């Protein structure tokens, strides 16, 4: 069983609560039976005592569905059980479980009221059965208070964890939105370039047609029209990579693989590029640049002063592979603020960038230490669902 999930999960939102609590109630009933048969603390139960003792555990199956009614039902069985001076320790696990559930699921005011009511009832029964046992009175009060404080502490802890998780989710959404806006800016530049190129090619075609109609250069005209068609197809593919984001103003020239040497050199890393003469689409080159940029930023931030960072860019079967390895031992590596587990906000942004061109990204610790980010970006840009 995951102890972290046990203390952080909302008990009323757990799957199959009645079935799990019924199993726990049966285990408590067995424990109560063993205590009643072995511990000398009051008289051993007779038929009525056994009926009351077992009846105490029945409501526990619904303790997370209705905590307060279950506590009242348990108290209705426990009060006469103790009043008849049966084995007093036997129903203790079931009683404390019901108390804990109320404290872990109720507001502090209700918890205090329930604590005072239960303590008053318990002390009254104790004074009625054993009026001279003041040490026992204090012991019972301490148990009740400790269980209520523990339950209230768990409730506050769950609220704190829920707040932290909600904040992390909002931050992750913000990071994704920022990356999508950057993708939109890059797409703006791509479209502006494509439209400009189409305009130039159209002007060439128009000139060929009107310059000397009698000596029409059909090959030049075909080349111009083919260029227009190819540019339109590329622009259409780039548009289809856009997610549902808002348009933002462009910020400088669109980065590409040619900009990688300066970027890597400024970070003090090693760079190897093996793409040959292949034409890398502008969107893919921009995605590769942004992934390397984010990886290097996080490597400098988290990799330690002695980290050895290496960037490898290669082309295999129409897929551009970008690999950034950090040999440092510091947790987080190239992974960003999320640590070595690969769930940080930097990785979220890089994964979104890879996804924008139909690619994938993996990030995690390396065997033997360090961290590695690997992205596979297909040159044939595919349409990506938003």
Steps between C-alpha positions, in 0.01 A plus 500: 500500500625849411525683834532839330170445317342371821564829681454741208192357328159630597345209697153579365626485139674162527385224261263234643500649852221276637669178387838603640355625826289185541818294471672721757195472731516122480869510592424728798224261610748210498748711699228597750407134544862407572530784754175402670620139536854573618511832687384530858333842500146470628275196486502274198206559263195277516247467218385861537860622526603316183198639315588856603869453424438368149230762437760771569688402183207482257464878442872534419431376148343842426740715703626697197153538351344641818765559770283669764201260482742209517659647814157540658411138413828378647443705816147356533653151518810585701321690777291205628797267442716701740203564731470125556874488584597264218860471373577872454795478261321283243298771319782756524638457140155542345416800718828677423458430126158666502640797693795534263272497195287783637808708582660432160190600302338777709567864561696590815189637677310174454805300606524697826127454570520127428809469718334670794184291460686169474732587787206598722310182416805281552592660831142475621492129422838449663395683817180296507678166461828571686460824696832458680721448193613859431814382317276312259296816449812693400619220275171489311496879460854489363414231246197691374694827474795336325281332238308821428820703469651239270191495278487881482872510415449254214213713370718814502783309332266384223382855446861619476588229247189581295599868495855418388375264227251759375772763488731263310224421249435870443873559449517212253205642307667841495821346364311318225317821408827695482657237277196497272523877469865467401396241240243747369767770469727262312215402271433866428857537377473183291181618334641846439802340327282263294263776389792722401652216300168431326480869407846492347431181306169639376673812377754285313221300336314818405817648350563188294146519364499868403866566413497323164184297435628384160816349651344359818749316720277213602764335718550818703126538537462139614779543753338815640159336527650186658679720750173672589329164541779361721505813714123480546523136609772579750308797637186286533693235693643764731154645567370156592764465770356796689311421817204709609703794625479877481707702263788698654743750352817345349823530695797516266600254226383139510771273650622194311779241498744756366461692826595201715880548503479845658241378752701193601827692512353757740403218736846339489365174357617274217301483176485238226271548200456223244225598258691496173342700218144420606253785503357539849158673506503831680247383763711193583819706520332750731368217721848344522654836591244567773546153649878539510463851642275383786719195569818709520333756724397230746835323474679818608247556776487147641799309367767638733825676414676183379222379273603393151221580257491363147257575219460254212278574200469231236269401216392138465227388259331840469495548880711769663631374833608751764683364804626714789696312766621638829762300685458695825387320813263771617137405506293657229771491230358640186156429623414835642334584824319176522802302621633178364162347461435673172183689594624858532354804328802524266431148376132582457595788270749289302249219461243748371756637254578150367131418478436813292688342207368148554803383698563346840730579792641289781686629803643323802807394696783324317642164599809579703392853590400820332195586295399467134241663277423332166261635238395332175370755247372372163592715202159444344297727726176327595173650613475496878171500687470789744 
